[in-house]
C-alpha positions as semicolon CSV with decimal commas, in nm:
position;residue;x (nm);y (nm);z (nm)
1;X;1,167;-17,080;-4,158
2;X;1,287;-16,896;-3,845
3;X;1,042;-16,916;-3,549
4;X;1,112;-16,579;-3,376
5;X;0,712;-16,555;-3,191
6;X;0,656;-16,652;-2,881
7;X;0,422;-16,979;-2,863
8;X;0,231;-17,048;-2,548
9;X;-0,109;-17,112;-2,624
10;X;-0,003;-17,203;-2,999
11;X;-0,207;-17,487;-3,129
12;X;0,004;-17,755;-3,336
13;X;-0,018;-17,613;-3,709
14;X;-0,036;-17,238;-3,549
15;X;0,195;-16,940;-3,634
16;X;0,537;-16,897;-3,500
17;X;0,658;-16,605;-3,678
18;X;0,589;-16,250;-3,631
19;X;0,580;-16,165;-4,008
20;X;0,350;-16,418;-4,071
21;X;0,138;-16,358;-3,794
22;X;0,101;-15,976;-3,927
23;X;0,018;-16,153;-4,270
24;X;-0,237;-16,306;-4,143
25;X;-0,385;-16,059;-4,000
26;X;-0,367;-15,846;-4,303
27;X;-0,575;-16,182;-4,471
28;X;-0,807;-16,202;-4,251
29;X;-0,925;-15,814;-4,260
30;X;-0,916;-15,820;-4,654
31;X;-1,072;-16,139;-4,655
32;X;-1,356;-16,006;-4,422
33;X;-1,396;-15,664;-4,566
34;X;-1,489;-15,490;-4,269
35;X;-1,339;-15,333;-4,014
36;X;-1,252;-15,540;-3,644
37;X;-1,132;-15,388;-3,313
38;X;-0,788;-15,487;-3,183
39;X;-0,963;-15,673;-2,905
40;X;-1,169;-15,887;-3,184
41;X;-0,824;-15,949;-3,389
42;X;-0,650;-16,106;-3,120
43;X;-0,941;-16,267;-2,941
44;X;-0,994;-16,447;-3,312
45;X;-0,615;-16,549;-3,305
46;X;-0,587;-16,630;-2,972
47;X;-0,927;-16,843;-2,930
48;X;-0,826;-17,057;-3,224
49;X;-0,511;-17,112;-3,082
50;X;-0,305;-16,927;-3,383
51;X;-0,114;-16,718;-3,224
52;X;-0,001;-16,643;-2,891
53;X;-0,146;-16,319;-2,718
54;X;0,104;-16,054;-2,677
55;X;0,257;-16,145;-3,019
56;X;-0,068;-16,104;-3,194
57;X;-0,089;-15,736;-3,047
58;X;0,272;-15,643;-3,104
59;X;0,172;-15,750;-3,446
60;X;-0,137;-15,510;-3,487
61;X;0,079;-15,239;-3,384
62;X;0,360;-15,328;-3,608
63;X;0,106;-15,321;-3,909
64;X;-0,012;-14,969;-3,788
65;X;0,334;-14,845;-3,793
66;X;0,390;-15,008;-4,133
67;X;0,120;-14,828;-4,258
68;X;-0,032;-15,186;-4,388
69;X;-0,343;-15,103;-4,119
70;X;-0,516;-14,806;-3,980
71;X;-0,673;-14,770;-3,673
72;X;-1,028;-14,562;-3,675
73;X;-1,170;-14,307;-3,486
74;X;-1,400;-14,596;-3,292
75;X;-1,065;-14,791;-3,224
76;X;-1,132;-15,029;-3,528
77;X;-0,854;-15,141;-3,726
78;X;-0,913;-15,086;-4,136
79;X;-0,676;-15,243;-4,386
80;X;-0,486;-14,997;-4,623
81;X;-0,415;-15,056;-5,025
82;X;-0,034;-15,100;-4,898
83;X;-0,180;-15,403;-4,650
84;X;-0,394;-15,536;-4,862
85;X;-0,130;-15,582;-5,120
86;X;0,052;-15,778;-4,824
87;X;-0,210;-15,988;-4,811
88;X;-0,286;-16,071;-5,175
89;X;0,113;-16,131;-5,201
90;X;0,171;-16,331;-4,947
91;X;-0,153;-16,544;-4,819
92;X;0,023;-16,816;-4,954
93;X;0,272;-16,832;-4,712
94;X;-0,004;-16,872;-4,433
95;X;-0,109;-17,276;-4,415
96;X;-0,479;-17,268;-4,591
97;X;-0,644;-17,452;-4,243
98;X;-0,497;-17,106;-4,062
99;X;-0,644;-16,902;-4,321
100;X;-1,003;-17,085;-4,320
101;X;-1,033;-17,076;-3,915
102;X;-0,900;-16,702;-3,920
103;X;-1,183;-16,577;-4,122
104;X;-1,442;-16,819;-4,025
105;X;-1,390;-16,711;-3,669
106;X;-1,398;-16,324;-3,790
107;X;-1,678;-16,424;-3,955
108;X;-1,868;-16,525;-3,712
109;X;-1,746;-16,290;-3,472
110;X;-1,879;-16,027;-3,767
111;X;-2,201;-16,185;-3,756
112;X;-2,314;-16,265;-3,396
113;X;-2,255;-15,831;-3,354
114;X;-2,447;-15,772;-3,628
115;X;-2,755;-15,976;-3,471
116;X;-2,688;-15,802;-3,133
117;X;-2,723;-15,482;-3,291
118;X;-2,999;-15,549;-3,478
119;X;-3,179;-15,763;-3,162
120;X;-3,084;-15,556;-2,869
121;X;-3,185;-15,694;-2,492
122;X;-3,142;-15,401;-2,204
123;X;-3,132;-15,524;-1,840
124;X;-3,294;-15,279;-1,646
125;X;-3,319;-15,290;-1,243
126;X;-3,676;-15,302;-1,059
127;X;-3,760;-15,281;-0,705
128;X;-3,799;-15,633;-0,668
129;X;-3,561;-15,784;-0,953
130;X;-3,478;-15,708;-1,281
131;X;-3,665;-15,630;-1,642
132;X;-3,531;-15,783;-1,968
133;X;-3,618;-15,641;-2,268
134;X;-3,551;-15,792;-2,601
135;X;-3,604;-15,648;-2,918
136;X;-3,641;-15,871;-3,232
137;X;-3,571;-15,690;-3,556
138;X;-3,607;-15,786;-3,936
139;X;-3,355;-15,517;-4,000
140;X;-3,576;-15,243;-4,101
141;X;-3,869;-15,276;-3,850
142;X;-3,920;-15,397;-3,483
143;X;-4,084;-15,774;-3,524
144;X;-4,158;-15,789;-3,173
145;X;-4,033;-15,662;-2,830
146;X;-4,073;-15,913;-2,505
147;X;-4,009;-15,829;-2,140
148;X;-3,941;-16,056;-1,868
149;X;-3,909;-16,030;-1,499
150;X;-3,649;-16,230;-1,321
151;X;-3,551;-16,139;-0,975
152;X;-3,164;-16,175;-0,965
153;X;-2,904;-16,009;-1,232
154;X;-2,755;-16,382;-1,250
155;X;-3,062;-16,452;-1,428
156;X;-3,118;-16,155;-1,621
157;X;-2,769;-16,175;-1,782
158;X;-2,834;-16,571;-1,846
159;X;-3,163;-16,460;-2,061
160;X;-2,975;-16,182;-2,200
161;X;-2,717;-16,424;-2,342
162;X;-2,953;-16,685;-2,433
163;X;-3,130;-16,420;-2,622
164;X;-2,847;-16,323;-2,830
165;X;-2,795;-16,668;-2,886
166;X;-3,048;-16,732;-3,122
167;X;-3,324;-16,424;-3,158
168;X;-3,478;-16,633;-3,444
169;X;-3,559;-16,905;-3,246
170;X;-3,743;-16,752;-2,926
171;X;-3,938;-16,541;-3,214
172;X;-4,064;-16,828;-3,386
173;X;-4,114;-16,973;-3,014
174;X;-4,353;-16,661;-2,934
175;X;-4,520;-16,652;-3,275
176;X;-4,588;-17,059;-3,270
177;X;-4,744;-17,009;-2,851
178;X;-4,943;-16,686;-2,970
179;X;-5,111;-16,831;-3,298
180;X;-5,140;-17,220;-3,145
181;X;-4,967;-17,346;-3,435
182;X;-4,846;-17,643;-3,297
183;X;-4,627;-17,770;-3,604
184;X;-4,422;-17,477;-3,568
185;X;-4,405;-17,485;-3,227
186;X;-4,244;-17,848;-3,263
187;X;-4,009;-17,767;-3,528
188;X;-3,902;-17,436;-3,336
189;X;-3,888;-17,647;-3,000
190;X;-3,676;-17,914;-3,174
191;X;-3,499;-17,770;-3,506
């Protein structure tokens, strides 16, 4: 095989060819069925040490031109019939341990903006500090909505993250502290 991709910040076992880095890109959109930004794609590759930065974005744009990808109105990238038939041809080419940290990384990329949509937190300035606002939804309806005051934006952002960390988990917090049931407060303070 002819390495022809540049490889700083390539993991041991990562890609070192152009084509198969635009396979595996192909892969992991068919594999994830949903649309990803271009900023996801190669912060996926990148983070997991697959594939070095600028290659993974000459790539994307490659696959555009090759009509095996199409970017979206909203600057997502959506595979085509023509890429996913890349894909389904030649995912075999692509080590299997590249493939399964790929889309488990899209995955969860997929996942943790799905639960910020759905449990939104808004910073919003005060005369004295800041407001946090979080918003925990079951999907279809608001479950509960919490502000806090904290009086520097270091600390608003650092609740704001630790929100979006795990929403489930400061619900069940609240619920367990409102209704004094202790048993759940000890299995949601230690899970």
């Amino acid at each position: 095989m002819e390495y022809d991709a540049f490889t700083g910040g390539v993991a041991p076992g990562g890609l070192r060819s152009k084509s198969d880095i635009r396979i595996l890109i192909c892969y992991m959109l068919k594999s994830v069925n949903a649309p990803l930004s271009g900023d996801d794609i190669i912060k996926v590759l990148q983070e997991k040490s697959l594939a070095n930065y600028f290659e993974a974005g000459d790539a994307l744009s490659a696959l555009v031109s090759l009509g095996n990808v199409t970017r979206e109105e909203d600057n997502t990238y959506v595979l085509t019939k023509r890429g996913k038939s890349v894909a389904d041809d030649l995912e075999q080419l692509i080590p299997s341990s590249v493939r399964d940290k790929a889309v488990a990384a899209a995955t969860a990329l997929l996942a943790s903006a799905k639960m910020e949509r759905e449990n939104v937190a808004t910073i919003v300035r005060t005369e004295n500090g800041y407001n946090v606002t979080c918003h925990i939804s079951g999907g279809e309806m608001e479950l509960m909505s919490l502000t806090v005051y904290v009086p520097d934006l270091y600390q608003a952002r650092e609740v704001k993250k630790n929100f979006h960390r795990d929403p489930q988990r400061v619900y069940n917090l609240m619920l367990a502290a409102l209704t004094g049931d202790d048993e759940m407060m000890k299995s949601a303070v230690n899970p």
